[in-house]
mmCIF file of C-alpha atoms in Angstrom:
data_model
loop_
_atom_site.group_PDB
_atom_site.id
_atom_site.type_symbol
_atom_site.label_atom_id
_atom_site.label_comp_id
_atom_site.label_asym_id
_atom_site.label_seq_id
_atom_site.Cartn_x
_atom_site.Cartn_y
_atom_site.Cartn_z
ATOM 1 C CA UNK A 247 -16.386 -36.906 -14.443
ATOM 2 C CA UNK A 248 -18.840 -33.826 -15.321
ATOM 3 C CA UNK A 249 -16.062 -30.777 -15.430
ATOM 4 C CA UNK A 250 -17.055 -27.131 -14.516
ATOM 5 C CA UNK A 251 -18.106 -24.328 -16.266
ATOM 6 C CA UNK A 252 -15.444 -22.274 -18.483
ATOM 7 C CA UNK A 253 -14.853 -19.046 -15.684
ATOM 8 C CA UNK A 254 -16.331 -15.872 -17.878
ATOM 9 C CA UNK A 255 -15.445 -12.298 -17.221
ATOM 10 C CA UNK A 256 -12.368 -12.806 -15.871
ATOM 11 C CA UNK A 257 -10.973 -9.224 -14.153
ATOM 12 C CA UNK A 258 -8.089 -7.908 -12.177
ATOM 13 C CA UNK A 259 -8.124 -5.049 -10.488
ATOM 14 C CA UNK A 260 -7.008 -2.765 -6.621
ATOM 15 C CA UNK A 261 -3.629 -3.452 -8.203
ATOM 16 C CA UNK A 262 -1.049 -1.832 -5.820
ATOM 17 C CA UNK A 263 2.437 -3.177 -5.058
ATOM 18 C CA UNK A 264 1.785 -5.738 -2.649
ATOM 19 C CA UNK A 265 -1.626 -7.186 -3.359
ATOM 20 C CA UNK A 266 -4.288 -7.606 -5.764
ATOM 21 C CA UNK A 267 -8.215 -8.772 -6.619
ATOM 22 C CA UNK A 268 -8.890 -11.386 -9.260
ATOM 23 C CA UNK A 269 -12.359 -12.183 -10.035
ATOM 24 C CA UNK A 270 -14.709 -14.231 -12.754
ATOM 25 C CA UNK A 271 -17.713 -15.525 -13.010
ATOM 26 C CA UNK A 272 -19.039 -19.028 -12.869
ATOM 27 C CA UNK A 273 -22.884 -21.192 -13.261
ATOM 28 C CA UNK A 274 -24.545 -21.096 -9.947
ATOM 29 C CA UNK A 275 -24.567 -24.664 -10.381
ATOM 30 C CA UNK A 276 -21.067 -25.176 -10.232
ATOM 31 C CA UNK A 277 -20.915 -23.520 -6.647
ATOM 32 C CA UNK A 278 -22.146 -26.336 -4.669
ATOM 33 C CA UNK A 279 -19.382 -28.507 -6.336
ATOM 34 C CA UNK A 280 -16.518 -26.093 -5.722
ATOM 35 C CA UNK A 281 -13.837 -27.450 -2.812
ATOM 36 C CA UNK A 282 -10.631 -25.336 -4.058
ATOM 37 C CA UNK A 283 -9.632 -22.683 -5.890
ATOM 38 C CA UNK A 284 -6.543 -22.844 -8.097
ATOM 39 C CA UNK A 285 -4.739 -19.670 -9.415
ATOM 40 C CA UNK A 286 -1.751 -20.346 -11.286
ATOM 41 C CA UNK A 287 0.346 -16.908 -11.334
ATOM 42 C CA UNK A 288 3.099 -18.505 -12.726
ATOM 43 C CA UNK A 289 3.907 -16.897 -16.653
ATOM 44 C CA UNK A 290 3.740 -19.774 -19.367
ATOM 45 C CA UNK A 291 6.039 -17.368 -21.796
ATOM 46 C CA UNK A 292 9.107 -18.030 -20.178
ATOM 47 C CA UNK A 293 9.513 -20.180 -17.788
ATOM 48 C CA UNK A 294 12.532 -19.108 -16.298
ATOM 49 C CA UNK A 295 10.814 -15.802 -14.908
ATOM 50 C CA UNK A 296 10.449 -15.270 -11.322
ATOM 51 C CA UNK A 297 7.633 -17.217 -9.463
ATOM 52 C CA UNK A 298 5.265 -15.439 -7.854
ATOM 53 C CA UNK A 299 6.287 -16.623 -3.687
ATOM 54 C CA UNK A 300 3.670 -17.469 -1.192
ATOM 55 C CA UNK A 301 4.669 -16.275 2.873
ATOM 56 C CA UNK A 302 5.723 -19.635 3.382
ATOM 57 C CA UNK A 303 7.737 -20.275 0.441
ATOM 58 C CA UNK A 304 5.511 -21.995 -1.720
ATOM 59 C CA UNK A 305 4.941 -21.034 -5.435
ATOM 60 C CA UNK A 306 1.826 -19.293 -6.426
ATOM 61 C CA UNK A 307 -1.456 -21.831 -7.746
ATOM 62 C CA UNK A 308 -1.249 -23.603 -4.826
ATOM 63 C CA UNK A 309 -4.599 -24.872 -3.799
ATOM 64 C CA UNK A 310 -6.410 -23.355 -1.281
ATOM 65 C CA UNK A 311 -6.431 -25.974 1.454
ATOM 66 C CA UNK A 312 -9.696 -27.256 2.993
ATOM 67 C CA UNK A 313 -10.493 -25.050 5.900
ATOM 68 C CA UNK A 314 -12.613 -21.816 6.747
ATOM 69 C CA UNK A 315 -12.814 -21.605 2.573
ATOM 70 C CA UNK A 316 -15.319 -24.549 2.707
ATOM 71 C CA UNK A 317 -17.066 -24.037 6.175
ATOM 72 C CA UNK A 318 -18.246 -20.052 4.472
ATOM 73 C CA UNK A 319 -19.416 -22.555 1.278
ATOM 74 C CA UNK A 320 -21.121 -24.995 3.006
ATOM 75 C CA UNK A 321 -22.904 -22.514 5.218
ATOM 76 C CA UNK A 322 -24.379 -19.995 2.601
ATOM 77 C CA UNK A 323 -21.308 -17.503 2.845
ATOM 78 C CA UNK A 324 -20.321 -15.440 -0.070
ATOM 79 C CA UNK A 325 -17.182 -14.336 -0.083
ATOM 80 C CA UNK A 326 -13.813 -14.883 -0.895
ATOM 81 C CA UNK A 327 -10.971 -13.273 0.100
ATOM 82 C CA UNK A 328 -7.059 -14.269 1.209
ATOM 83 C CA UNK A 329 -3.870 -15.299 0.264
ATOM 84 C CA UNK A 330 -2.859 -17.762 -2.248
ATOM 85 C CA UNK A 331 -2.230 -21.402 -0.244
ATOM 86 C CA UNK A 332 -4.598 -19.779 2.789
ATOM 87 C CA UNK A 333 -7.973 -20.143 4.188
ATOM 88 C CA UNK A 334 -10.377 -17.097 2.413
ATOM 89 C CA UNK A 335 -14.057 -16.240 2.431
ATOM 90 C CA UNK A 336 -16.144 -16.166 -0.140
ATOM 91 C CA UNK A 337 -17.895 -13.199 -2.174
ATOM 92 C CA UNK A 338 -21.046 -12.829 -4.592
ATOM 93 C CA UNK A 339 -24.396 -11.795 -5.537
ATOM 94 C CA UNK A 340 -26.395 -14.642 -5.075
ATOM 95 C CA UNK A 341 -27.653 -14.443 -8.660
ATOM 96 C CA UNK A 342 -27.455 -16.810 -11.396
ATOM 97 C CA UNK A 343 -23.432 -16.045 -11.544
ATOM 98 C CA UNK A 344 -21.053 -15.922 -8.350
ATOM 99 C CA UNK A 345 -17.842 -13.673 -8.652
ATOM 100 C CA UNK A 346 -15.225 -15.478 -5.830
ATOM 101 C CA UNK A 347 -12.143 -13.314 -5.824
ATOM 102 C CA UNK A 348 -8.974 -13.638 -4.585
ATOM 103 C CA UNK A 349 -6.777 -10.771 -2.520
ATOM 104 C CA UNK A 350 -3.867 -11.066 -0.151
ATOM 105 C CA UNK A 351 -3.994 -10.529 3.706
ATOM 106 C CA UNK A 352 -1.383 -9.372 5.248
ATOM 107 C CA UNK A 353 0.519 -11.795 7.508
ATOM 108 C CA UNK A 354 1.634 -10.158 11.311
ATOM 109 C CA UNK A 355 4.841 -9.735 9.605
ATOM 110 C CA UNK A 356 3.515 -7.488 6.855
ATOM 111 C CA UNK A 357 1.662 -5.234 9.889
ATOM 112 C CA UNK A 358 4.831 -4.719 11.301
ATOM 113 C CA UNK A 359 6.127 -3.057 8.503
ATOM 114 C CA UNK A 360 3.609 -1.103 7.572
ATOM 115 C CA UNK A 361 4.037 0.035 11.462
ATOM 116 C CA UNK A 362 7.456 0.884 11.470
ATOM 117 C CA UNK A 363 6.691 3.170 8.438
ATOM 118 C CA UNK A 364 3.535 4.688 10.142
ATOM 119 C CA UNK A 365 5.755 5.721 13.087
ATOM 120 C CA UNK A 366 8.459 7.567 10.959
ATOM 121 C CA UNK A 367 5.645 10.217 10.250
ATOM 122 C CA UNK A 368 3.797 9.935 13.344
ATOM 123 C CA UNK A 369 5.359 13.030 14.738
ATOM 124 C CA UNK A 370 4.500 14.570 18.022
ATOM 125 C CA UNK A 371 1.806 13.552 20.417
ATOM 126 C CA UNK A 372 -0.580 15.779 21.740
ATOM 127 C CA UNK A 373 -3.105 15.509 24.313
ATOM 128 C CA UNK A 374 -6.763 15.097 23.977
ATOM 129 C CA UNK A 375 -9.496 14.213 26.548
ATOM 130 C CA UNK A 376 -12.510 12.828 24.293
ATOM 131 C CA UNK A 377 -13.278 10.319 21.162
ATOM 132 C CA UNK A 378 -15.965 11.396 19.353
ATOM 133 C CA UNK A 379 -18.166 10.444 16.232
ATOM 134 C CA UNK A 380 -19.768 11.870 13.351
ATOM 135 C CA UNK A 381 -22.684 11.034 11.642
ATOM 136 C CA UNK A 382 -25.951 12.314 10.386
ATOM 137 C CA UNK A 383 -28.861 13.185 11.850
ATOM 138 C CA UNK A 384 -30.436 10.233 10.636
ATOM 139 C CA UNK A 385 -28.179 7.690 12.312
ATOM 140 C CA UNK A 386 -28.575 8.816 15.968
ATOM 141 C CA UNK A 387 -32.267 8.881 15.620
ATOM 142 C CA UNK A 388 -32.182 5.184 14.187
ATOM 143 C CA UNK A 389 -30.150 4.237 17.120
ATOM 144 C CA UNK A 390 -32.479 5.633 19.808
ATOM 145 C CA UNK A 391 -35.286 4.712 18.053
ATOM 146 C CA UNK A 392 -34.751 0.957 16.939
ATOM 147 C CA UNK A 393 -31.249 -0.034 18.838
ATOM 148 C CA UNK A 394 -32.052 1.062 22.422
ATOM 149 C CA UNK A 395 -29.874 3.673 22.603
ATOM 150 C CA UNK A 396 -27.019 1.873 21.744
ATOM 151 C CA UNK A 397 -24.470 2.122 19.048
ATOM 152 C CA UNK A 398 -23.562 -1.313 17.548
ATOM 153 C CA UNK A 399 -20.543 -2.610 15.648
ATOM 154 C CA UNK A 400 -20.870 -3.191 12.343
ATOM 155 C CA UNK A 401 -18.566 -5.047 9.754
ATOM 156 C CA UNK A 402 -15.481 -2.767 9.021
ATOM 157 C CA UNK A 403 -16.111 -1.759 4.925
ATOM 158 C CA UNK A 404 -13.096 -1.595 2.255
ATOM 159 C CA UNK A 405 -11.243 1.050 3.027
ATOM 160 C CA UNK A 406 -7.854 1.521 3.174
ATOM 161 C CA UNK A 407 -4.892 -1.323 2.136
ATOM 162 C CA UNK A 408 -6.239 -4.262 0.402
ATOM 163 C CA UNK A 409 -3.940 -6.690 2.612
ATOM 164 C CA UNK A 410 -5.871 -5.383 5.928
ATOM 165 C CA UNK A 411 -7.115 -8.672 7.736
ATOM 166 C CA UNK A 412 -9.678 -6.278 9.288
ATOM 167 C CA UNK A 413 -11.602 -5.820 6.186
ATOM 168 C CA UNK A 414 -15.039 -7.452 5.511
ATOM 169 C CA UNK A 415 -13.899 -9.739 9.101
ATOM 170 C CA UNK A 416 -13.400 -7.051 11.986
ATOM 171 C CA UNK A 417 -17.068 -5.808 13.762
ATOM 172 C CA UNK A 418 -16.536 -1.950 15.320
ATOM 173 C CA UNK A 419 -17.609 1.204 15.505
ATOM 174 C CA UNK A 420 -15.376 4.082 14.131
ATOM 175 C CA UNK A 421 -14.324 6.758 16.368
ATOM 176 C CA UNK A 422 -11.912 9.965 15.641
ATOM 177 C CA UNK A 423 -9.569 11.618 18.717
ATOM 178 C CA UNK A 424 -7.574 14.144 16.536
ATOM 179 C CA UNK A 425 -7.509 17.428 17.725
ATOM 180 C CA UNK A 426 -6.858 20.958 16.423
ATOM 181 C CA UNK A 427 -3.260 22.343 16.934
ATOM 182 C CA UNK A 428 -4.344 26.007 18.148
ATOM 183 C CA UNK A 429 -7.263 24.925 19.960
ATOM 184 C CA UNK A 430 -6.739 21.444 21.084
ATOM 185 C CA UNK A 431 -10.091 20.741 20.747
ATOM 186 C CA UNK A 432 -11.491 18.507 17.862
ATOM 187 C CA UNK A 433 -12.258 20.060 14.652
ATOM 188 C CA UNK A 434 -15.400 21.515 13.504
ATOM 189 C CA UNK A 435 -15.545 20.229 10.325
ATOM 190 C CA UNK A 436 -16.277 16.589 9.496
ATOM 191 C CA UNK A 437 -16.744 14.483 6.397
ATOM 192 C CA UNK A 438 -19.314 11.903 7.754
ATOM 193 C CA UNK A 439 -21.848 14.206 9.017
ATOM 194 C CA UNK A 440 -22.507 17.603 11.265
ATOM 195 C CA UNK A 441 -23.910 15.446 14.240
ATOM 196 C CA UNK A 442 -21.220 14.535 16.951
ATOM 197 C CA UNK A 443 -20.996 12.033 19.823
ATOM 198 C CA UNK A 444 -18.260 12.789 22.035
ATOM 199 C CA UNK A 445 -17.864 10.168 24.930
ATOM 200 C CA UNK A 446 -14.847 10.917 27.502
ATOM 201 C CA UNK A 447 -11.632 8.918 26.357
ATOM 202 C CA UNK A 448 -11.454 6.893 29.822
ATOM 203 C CA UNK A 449 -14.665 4.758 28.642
ATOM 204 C CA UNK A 450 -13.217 3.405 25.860
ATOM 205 C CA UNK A 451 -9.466 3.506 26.547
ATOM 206 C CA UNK A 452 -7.827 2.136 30.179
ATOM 207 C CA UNK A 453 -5.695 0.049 31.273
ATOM 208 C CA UNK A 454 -8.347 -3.115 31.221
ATOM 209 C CA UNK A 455 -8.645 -2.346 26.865
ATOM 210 C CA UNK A 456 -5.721 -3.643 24.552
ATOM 211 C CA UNK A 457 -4.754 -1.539 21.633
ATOM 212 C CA UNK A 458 -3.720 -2.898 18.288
ATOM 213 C CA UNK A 459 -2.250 -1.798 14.664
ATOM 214 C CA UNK A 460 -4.369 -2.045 11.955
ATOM 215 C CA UNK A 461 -3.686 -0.306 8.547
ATOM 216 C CA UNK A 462 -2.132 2.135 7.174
ATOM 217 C CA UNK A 463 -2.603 4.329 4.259
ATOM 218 C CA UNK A 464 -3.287 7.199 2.367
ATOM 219 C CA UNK A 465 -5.893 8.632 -0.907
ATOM 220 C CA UNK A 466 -3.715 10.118 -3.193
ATOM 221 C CA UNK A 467 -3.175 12.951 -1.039
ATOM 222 C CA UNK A 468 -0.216 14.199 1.265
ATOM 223 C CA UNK A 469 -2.944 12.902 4.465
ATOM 224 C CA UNK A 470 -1.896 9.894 5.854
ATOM 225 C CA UNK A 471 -4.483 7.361 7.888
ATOM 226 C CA UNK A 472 -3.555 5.417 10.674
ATOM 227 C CA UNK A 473 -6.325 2.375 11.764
ATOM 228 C CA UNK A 474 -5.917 1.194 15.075
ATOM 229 C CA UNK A 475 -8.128 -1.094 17.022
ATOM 230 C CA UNK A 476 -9.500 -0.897 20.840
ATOM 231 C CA UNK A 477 -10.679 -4.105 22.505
ATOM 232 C CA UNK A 478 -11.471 -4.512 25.810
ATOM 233 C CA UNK A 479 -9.235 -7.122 27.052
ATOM 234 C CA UNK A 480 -11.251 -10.900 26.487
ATOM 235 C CA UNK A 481 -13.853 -9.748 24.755
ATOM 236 C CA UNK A 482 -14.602 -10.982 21.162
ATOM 237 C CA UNK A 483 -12.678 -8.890 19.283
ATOM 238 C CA UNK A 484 -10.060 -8.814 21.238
ATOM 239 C CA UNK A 485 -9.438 -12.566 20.568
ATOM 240 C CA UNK A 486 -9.763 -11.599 16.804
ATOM 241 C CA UNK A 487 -7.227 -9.163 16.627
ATOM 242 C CA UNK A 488 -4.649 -11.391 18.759
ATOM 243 C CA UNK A 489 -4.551 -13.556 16.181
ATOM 244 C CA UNK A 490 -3.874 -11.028 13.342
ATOM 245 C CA UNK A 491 -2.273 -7.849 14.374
ATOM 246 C CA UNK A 492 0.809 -6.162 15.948
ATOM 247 C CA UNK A 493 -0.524 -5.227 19.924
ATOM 248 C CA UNK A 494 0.287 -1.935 21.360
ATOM 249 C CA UNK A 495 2.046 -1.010 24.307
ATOM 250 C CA UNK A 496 -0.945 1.274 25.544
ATOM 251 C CA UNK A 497 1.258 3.751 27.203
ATOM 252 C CA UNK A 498 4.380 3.707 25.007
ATOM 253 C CA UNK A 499 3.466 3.736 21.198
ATOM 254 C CA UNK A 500 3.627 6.135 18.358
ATOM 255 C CA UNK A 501 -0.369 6.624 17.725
ATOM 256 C CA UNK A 502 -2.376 6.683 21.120
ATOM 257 C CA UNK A 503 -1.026 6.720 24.515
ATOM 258 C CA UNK A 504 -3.170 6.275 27.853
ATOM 259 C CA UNK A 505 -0.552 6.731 30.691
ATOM 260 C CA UNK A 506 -1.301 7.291 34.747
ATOM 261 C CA UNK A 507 0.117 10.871 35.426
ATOM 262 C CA UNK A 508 0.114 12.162 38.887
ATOM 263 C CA UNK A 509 -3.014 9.999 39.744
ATOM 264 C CA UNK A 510 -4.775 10.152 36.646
ATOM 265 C CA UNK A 511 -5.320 9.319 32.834
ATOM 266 C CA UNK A 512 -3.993 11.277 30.262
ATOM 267 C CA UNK A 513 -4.139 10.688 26.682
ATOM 268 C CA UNK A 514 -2.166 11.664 23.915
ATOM 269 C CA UNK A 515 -2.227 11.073 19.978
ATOM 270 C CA UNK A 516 0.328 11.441 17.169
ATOM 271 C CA UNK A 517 -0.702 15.137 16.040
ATOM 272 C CA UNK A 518 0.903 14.244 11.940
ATOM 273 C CA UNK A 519 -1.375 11.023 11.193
ATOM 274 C CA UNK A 520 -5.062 10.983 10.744
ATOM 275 C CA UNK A 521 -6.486 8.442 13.412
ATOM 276 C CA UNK A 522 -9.648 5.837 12.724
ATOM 277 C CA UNK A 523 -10.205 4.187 15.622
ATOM 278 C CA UNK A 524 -12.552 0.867 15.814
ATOM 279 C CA UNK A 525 -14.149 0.095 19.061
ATOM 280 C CA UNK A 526 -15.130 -3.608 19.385
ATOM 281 C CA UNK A 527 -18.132 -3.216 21.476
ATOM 282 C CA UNK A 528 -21.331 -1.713 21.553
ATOM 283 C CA UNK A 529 -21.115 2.180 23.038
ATOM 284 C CA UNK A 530 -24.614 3.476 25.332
ATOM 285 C CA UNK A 531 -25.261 6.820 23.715
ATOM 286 C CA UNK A 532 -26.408 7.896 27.642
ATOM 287 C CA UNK A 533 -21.925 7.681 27.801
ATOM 288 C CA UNK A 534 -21.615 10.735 26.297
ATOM 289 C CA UNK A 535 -22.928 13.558 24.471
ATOM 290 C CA UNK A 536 -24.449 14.561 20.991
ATOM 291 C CA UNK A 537 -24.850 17.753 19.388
ATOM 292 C CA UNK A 538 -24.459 19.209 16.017
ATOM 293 C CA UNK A 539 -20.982 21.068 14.850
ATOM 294 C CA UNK A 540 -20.453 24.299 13.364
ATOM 295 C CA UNK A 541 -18.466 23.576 10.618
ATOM 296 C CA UNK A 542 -19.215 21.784 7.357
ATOM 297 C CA UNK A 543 -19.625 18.526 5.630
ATOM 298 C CA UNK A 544 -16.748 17.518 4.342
ATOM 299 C CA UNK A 545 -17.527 14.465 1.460
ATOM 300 C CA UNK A 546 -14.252 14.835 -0.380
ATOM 301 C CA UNK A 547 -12.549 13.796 2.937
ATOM 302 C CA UNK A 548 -15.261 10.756 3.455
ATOM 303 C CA UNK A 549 -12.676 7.159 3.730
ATOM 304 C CA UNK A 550 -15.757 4.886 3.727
ATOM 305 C CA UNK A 551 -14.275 2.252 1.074
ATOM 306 C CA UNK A 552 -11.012 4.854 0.572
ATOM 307 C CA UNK A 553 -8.979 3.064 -1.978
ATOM 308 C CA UNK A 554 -5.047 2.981 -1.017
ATOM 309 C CA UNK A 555 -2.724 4.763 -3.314
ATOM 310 C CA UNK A 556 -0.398 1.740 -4.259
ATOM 311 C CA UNK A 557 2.654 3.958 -5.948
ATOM 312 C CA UNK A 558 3.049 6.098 -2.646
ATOM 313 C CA UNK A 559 6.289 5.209 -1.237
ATOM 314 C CA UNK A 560 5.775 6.429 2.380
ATOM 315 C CA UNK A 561 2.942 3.543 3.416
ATOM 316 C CA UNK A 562 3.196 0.785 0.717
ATOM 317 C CA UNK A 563 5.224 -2.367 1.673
ATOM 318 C CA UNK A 564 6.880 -5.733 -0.545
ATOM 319 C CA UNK A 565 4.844 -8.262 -0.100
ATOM 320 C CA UNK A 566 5.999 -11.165 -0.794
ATOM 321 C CA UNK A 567 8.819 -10.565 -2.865
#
């Protein structure tokens, strides 16, 4: 039996307290003959320590059973991602050397708790009338130009807990519905660009869209980010998030509300936490409107690929333990 390559390069790294990302390199040629991957976390120096403990009991270096893992390998895919002992995805450059890695997702379970925490500091909700988005100049003239007017989801990037089942796997488009306290109007400045699309909240959020819990997080500041997730009810990623994350009661949550008062919708959204919505489906640009804002760029703020504090108390979790 011809065995692999020796794995080269070997790093770990996005340590927080509840996941991680292992990664090495192997001979290009040894990826077509790769069916499972085999981390042993267990520690050779004494083994009476503590075993690292899958979700379902198991000890760590399980193999990955055959599943979605092999489907992404047999069909070109290449990425991997997941928990020890579950299905995962598989990442790399296409290159002479392929880096799989190997990263926890959080279970329902986990989301739940991660949820309860987000609501201690949700705080009060306020209303608001309209989501809106920020980009450049650049982007909104791309979209008119080459995607008929029509903004399209695209795969949700890095950002925020490593464990977050939406990453690299959830297609959306990013929207914002804080508002200012004195004004109650969204703010003028904005980190991802001074061009905003503002569509009224009603086309995106009614009683025929479900709502879900996402992530939550913060960047080494005192901000904290809530990610929720609005699919209209059957669509595609809808069915996605079913399968992966906490649903919302739409009008009785602690993040974003839509509730019938005297005849009509009104909308509210926790004024202390910093909301990212994704929107499953592609938005018409003729559903709103675009102009440019009057205050400035704000890059520090930017969470594209944020990385998660992992020693802040208020939104890590045990994972497990």
């Amino acid at each position: 039996m011809e065995l692999l390559s020796t794995p080269k390069n070997i790093e770990i790294n996005n340590i927080t307290c509840d996941s991680f990302r292992i990664s090495w390199a192997m001979e290009k040629g040894d990826l077509e003959r790769v069916t499972h991957y085999f981390i042993d976390l267990n520690k050779k120096e004494n083994k009476n320590s503590n075993k690292f403990k899958h979700r379902d009991g198991g000890d760590a270096g399980s193999w990955h059973k055959p599943g979605r893992l092999e489907r992404q390998l047999m069909s070109g895919r290449r990425e991997v991602r997941g928990a020890a002992g579950r299905d995962g995805l598989l990442e790399g450059d296409g290159d002479a050397l392929m880096s799989p890695c190997l990263s926890p997702d959080y279970a329902k379970e986990h989301l739940a708790q991660l949820q309860e925490k987000a609501e201690l500091i949700a705080g009060r909700m306020l209303r608001f009338s309209v989501f809106y988005r920020n980009q450049h100049k650049e982007y909104f003239q791309h979209v008119r130009m080459h995607c008929g007017n029509v903004m399209k989801p695209s795969l949700k990037d890095n950002s925020g807990s490593h464990g977050s089942p939406t990453s690299g796997m959830l297609h959306g488009i990013f929207f914002s519905c804080n508002t200012e306290f004195n004004t109650g109007q969204p703010p003028q400045d904005s980190p991802y660009g001074r061009y905003r699309f503002q569509i009224p909240a009603q086309r995106l959020f009614n009683p025929n869209t479900n709502l879900y819990f996402a992530d939550f997080y913060c960047m080494y500041t005192a901000y904290h980010y809530v990610v929720l997730v609005l699919a209209p009810k059957g669509s595609s990623g809808d069915l996605f998030c079913r399968e992966r994350l906490p649903q919302l009661d739409i009008s009785s949550n602690k993040f974003l509300t839509c509730c019938v008062e005297e005849g009509e919708l009104v909308y509210r959204h926790a004024q202390d936490s910093i909301l990212e919505v994704i929107y499953t489906e592609p938005v018409d640009l003729s559903l709103g409107v675009l102009g440019e804002i009057s205050g400035h760029q704000l890059m520090s703020l930017s969470t594209a690929n944020a990385k998660k504090d992992p020693s802040c108390k208020t939104c890590n979790i045990s994972v497990g333990r």
